[in-house]
PDB file of C-alpha atoms in Angstrom:
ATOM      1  CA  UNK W   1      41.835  60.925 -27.652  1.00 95.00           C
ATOM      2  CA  UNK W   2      43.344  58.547 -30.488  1.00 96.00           C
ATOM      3  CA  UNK W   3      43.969  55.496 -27.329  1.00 96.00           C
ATOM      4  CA  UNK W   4      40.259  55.781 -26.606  1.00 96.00           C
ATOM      5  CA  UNK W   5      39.125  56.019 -30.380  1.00 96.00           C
ATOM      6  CA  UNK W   6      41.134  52.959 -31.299  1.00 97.00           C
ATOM      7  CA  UNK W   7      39.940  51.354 -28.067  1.00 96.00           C
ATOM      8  CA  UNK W   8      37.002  50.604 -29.765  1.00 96.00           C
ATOM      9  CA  UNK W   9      37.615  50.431 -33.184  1.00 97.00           C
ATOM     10  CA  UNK W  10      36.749  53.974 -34.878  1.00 96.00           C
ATOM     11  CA  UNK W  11      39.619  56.441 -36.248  1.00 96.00           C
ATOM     12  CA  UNK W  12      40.928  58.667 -34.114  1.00 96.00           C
ATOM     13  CA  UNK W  13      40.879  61.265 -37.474  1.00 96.00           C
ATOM     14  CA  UNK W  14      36.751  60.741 -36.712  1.00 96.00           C
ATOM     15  CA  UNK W  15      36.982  63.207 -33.216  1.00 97.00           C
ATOM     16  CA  UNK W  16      37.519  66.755 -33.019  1.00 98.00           C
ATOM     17  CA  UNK W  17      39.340  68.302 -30.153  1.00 98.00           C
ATOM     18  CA  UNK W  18      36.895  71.458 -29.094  1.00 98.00           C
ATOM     19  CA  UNK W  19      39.059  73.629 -27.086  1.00 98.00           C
ATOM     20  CA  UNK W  20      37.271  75.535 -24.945  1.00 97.00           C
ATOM     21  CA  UNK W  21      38.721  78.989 -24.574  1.00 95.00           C
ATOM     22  CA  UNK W  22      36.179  81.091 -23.122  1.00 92.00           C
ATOM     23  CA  UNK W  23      37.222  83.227 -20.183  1.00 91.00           C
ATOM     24  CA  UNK W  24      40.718  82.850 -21.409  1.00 93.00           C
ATOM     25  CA  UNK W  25      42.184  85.669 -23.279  1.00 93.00           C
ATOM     26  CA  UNK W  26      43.747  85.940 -26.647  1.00 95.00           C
ATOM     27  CA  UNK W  27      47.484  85.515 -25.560  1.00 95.00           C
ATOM     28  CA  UNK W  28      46.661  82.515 -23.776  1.00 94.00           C
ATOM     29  CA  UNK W  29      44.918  80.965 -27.394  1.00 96.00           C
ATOM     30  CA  UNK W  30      47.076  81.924 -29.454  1.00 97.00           C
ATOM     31  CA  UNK W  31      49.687  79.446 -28.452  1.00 96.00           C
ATOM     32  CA  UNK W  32      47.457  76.717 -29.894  1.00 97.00           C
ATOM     33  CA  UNK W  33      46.465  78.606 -32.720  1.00 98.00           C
ATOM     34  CA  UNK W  34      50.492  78.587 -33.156  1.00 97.00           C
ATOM     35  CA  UNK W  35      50.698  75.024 -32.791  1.00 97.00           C
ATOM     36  CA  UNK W  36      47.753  74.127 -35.141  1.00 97.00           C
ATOM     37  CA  UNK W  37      44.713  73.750 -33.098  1.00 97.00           C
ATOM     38  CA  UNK W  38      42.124  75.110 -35.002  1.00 98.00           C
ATOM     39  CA  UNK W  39      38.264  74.231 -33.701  1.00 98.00           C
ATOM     40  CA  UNK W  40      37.245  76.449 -30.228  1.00 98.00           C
ATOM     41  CA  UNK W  41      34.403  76.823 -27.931  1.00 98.00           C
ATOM     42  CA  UNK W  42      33.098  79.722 -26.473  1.00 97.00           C
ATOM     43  CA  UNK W  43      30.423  80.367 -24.127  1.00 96.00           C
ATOM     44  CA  UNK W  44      29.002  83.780 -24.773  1.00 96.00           C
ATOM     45  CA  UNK W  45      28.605  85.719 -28.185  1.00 97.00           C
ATOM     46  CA  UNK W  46      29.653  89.033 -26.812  1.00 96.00           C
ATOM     47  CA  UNK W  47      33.399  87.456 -25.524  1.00 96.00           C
ATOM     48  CA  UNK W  48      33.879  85.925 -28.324  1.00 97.00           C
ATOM     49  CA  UNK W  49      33.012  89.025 -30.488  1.00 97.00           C
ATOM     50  CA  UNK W  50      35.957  90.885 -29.057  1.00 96.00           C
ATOM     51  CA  UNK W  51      38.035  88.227 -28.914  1.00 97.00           C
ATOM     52  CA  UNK W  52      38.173  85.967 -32.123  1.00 97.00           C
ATOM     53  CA  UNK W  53      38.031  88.340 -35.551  1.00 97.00           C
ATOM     54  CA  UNK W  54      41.619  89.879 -34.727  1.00 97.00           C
ATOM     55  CA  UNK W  55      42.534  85.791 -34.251  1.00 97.00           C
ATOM     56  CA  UNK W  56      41.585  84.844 -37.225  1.00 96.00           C
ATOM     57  CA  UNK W  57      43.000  87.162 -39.360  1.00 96.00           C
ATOM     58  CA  UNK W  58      46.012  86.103 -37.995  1.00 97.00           C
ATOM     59  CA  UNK W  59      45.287  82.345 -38.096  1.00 97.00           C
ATOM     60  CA  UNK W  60      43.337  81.071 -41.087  1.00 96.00           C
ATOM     61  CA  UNK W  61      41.256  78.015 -40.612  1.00 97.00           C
ATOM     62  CA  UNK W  62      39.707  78.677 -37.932  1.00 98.00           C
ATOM     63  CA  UNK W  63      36.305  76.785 -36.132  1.00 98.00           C
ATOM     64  CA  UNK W  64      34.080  78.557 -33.253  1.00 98.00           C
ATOM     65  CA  UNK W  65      31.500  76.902 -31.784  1.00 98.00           C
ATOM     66  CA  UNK W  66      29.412  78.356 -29.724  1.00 98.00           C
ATOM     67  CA  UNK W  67      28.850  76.203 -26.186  1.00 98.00           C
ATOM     68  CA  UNK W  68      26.949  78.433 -23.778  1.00 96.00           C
ATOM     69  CA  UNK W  69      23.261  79.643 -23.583  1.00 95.00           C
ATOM     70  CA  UNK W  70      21.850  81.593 -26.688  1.00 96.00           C
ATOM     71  CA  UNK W  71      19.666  84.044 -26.229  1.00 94.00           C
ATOM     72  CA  UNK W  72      17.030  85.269 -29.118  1.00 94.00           C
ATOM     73  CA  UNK W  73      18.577  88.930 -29.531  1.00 96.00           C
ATOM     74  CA  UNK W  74      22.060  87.521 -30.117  1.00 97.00           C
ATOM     75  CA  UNK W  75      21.090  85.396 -33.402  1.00 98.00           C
ATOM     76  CA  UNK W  76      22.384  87.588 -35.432  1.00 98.00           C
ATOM     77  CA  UNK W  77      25.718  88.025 -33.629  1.00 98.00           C
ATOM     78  CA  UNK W  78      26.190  84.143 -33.801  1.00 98.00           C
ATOM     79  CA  UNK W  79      24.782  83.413 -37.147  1.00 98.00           C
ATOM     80  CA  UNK W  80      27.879  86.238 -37.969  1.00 97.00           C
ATOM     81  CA  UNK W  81      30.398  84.588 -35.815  1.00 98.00           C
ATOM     82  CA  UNK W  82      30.092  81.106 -34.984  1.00 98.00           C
ATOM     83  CA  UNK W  83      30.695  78.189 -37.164  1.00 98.00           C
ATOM     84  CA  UNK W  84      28.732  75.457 -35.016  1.00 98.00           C
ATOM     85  CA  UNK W  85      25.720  76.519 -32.720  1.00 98.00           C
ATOM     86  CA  UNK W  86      25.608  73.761 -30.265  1.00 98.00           C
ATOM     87  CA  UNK W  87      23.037  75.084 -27.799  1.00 98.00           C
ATOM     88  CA  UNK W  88      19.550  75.105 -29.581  1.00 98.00           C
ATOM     89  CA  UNK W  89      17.144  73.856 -27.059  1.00 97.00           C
ATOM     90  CA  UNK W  90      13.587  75.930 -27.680  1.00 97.00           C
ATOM     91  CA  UNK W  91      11.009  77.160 -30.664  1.00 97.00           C
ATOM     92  CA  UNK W  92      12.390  80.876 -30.190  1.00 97.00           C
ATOM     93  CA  UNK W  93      15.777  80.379 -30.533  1.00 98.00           C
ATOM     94  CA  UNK W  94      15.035  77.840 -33.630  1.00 98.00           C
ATOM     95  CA  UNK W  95      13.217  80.695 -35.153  1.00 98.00           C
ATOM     96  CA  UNK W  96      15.107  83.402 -34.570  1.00 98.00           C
ATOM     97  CA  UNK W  97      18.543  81.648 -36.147  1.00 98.00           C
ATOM     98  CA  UNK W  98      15.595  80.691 -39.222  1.00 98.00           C
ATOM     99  CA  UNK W  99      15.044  84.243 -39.678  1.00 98.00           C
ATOM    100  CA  UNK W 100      18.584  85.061 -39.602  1.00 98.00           C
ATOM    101  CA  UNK W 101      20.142  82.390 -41.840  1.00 98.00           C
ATOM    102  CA  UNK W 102      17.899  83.554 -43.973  1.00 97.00           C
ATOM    103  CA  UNK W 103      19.084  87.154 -44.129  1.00 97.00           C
ATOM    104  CA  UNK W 104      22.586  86.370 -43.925  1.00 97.00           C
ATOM    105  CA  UNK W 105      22.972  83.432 -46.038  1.00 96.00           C
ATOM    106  CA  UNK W 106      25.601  82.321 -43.770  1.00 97.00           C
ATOM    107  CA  UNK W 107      24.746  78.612 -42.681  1.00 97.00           C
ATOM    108  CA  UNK W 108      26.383  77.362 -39.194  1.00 98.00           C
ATOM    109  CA  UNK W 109      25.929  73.598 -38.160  1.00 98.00           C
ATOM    110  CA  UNK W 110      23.164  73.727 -35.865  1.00 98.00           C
ATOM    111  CA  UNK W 111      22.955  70.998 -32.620  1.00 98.00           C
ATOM    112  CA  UNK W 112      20.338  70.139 -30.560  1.00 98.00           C
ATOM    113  CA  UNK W 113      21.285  70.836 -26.808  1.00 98.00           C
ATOM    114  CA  UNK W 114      19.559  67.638 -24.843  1.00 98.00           C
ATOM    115  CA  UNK W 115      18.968  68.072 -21.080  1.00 98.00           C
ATOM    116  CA  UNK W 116      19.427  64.530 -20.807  1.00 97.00           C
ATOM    117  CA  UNK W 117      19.501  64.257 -16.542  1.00 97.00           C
ATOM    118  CA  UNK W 118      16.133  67.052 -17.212  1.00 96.00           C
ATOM    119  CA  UNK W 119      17.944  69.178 -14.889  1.00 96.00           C
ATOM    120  CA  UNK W 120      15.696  71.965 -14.125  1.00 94.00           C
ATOM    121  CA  UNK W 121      18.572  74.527 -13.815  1.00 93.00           C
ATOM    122  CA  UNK W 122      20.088  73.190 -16.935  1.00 94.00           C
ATOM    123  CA  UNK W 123      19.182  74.279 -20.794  1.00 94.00           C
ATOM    124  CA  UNK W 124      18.348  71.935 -23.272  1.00 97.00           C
ATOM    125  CA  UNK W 125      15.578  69.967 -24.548  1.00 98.00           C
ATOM    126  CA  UNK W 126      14.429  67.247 -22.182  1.00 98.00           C
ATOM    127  CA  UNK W 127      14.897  63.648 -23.755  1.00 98.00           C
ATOM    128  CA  UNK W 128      11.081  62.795 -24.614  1.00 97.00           C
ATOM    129  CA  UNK W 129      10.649  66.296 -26.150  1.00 98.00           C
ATOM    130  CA  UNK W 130      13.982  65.854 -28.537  1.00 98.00           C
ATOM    131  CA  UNK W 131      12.247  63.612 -31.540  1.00 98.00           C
ATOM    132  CA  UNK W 132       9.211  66.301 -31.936  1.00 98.00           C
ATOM    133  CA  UNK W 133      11.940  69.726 -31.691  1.00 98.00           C
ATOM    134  CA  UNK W 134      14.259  68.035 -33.838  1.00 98.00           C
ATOM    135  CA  UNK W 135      11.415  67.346 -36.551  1.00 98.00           C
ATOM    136  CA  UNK W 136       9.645  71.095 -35.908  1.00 98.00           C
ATOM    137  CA  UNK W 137      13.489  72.548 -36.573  1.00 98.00           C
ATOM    138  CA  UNK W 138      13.707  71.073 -40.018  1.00 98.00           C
ATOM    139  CA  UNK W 139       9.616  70.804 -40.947  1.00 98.00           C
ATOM    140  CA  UNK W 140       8.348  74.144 -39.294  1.00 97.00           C
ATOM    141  CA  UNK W 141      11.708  75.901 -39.565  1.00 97.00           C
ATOM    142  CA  UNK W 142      13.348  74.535 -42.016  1.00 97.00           C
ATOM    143  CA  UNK W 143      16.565  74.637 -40.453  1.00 98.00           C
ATOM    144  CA  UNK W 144      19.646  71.973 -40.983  1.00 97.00           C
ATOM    145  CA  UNK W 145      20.362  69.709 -37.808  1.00 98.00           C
ATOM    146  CA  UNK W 146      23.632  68.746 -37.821  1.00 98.00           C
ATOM    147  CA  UNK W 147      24.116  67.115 -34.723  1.00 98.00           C
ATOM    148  CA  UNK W 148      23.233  66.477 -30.521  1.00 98.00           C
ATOM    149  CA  UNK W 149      24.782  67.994 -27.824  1.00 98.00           C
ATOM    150  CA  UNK W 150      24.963  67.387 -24.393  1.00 98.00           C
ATOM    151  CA  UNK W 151      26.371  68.083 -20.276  1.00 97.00           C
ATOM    152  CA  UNK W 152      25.486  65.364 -18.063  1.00 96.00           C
ATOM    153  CA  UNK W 153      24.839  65.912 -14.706  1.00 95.00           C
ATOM    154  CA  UNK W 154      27.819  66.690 -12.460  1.00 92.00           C
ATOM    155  CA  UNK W 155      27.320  63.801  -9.830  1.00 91.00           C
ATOM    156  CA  UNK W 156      25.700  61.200 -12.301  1.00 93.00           C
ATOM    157  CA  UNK W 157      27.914  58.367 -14.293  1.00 96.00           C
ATOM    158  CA  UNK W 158      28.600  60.050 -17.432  1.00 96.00           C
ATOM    159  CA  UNK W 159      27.976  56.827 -19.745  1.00 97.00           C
ATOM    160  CA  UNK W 160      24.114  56.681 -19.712  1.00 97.00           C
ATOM    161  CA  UNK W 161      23.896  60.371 -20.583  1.00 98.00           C
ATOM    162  CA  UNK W 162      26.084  59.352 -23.631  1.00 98.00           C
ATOM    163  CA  UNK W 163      24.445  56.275 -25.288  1.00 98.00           C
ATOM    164  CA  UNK W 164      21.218  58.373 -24.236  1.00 98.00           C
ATOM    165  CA  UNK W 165      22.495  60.840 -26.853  1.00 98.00           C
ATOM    166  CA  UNK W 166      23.613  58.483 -29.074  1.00 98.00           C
ATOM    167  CA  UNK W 167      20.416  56.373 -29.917  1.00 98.00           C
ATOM    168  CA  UNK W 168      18.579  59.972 -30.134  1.00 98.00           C
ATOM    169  CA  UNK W 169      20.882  60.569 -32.253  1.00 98.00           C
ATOM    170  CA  UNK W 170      20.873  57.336 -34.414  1.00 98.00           C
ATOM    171  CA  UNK W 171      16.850  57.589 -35.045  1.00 97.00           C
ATOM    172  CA  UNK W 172      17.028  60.892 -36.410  1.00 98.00           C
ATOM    173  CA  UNK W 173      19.708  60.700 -38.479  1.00 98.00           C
ATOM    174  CA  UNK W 174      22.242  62.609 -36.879  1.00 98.00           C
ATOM    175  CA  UNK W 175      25.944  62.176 -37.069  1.00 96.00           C
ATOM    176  CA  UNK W 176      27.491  64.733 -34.883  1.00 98.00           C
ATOM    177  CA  UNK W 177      27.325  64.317 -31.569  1.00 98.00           C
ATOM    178  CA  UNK W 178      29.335  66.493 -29.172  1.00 98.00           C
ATOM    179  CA  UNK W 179      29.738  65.116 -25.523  1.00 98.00           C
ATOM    180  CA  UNK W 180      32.957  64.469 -22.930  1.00 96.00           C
ATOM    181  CA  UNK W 181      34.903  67.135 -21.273  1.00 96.00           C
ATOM    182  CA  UNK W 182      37.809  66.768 -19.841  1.00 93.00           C
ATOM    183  CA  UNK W 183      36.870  64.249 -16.630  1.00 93.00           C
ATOM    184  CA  UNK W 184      35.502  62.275 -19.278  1.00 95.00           C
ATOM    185  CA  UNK W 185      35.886  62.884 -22.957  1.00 96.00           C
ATOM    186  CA  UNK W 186      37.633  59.563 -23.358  1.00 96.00           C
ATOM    187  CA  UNK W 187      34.449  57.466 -21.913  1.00 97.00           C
ATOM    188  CA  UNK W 188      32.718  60.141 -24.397  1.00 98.00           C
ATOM    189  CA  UNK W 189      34.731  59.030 -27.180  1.00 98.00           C
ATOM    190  CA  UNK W 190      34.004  55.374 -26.698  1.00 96.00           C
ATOM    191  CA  UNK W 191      30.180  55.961 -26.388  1.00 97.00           C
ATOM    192  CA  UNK W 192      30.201  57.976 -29.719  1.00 97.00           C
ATOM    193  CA  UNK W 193      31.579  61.173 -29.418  1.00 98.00           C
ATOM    194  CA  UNK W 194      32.503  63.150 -32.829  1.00 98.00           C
ATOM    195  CA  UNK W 195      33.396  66.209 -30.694  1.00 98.00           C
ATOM    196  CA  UNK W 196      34.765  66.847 -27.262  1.00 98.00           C
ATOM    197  CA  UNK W 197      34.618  69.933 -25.040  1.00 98.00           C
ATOM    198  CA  UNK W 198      38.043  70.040 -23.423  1.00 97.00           C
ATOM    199  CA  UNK W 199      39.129  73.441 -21.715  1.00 94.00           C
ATOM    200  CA  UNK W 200      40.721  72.543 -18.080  1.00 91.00           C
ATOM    201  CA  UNK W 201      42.606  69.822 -19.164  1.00 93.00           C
ATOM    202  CA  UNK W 202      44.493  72.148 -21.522  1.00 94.00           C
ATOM    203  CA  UNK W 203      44.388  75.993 -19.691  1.00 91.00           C
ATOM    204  CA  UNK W 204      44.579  74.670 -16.139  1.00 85.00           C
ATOM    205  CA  UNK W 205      42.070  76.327 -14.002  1.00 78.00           C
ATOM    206  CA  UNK W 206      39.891  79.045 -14.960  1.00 69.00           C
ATOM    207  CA  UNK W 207      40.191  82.751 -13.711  1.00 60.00           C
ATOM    208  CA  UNK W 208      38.161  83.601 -10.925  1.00 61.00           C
ATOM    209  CA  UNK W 209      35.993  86.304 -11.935  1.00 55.00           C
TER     210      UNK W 209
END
């Protein structure tokens, strides 16, 4: 991650290693909780309920994002939990983290998830729809964006996925953008990347389930 930063010029203190931990159980994280890795993903509120508050009161410091699909009836759950809320791609889910926010007072970075191949399978916001839902979230909502998120498609070249996000990014404002995994987090980091999703490359292969 620092080669690729100072590849092209930016500091490698500038990227955040996301370690993706979901599916993996505590006693496999907690090594890297031991050897100061601090920021993880996971991909559904109800694992990640069971699995992080004993970890953090063991490990101070630490940052959960939340990667996977949100659905409406789990706002409050991840307004609770997560630090980051990477996946808001739709009016309901905008409002229904609005509403809670509001009630909690607890205030996670919120990204836009961009469908940026407009896969139909896929969540996110298509491209041509991201300038309007961005503006509705903080006009109609009134909810901070902190950042764009994205997963290109599987067979496509990664890099036009990635400057797509970037410029998106650039004329709204936006300075987080969280894109790469591990096949290609360092092509991520050269095309902008503040964050990168990295599980494989660090667990090995996930459990079958």
């Amino acid at each position: 991650m620092a080669r690729a930063a100072r590849d092209v010029g930016r500091r490698p203190q500038d990227v955040t290693l996301v370690c993706v931990s979901k599916t993996f159980p505590a006693a496999e994280v907690e090594p890297l909780l031991a050897a100061g890795q601090r920021v993880f993903g996971e991909n559904r509120v109800q694992e990640a309920m069971e699995k992080w508050p004993p970890l953090r009161q063991a490990y101070c410091g630490v940052e959960l994002h939340l990667i996977g699909p949100l659905q409406s009836n789990k706002a409050h759950e991840a307004v609770m939990l997560f630090d980051v809320i990477e996946t808001v791609d739709r009016d309901k889910i905008a409002k229904a983290l609005a509403v809670e926010i509001q009630k909690t007072g607890r205030h996670p970075r919120l990204y836009i998830q961009v469908n940026t191949g407009a896969e139909p399978q896929k969540a996110g916001i298509l491209p041509g729809e991201a300038d309007g839902f961005i503006a509705r979230c903080r006009g109609e909502f009134g909810l901070g964006v902190a950042g764009l998120m994205c997963i290109p498609p599987v067979d496509d070249q990664a890099s036009p996925h990635f400057a797509m996000l970037n410029q998106i990014a650039a004329r709204n404002g936006l300075k987080e953008l969280s894109m790469g995994m591990s096949a290609d987090f360092e092509l991520a980091i050269q095309l902008g990347a503040t964050h990168v999703r990295v599980g494989s490359a660090i667990f090995g292969a996930r459990p079958k389930n």
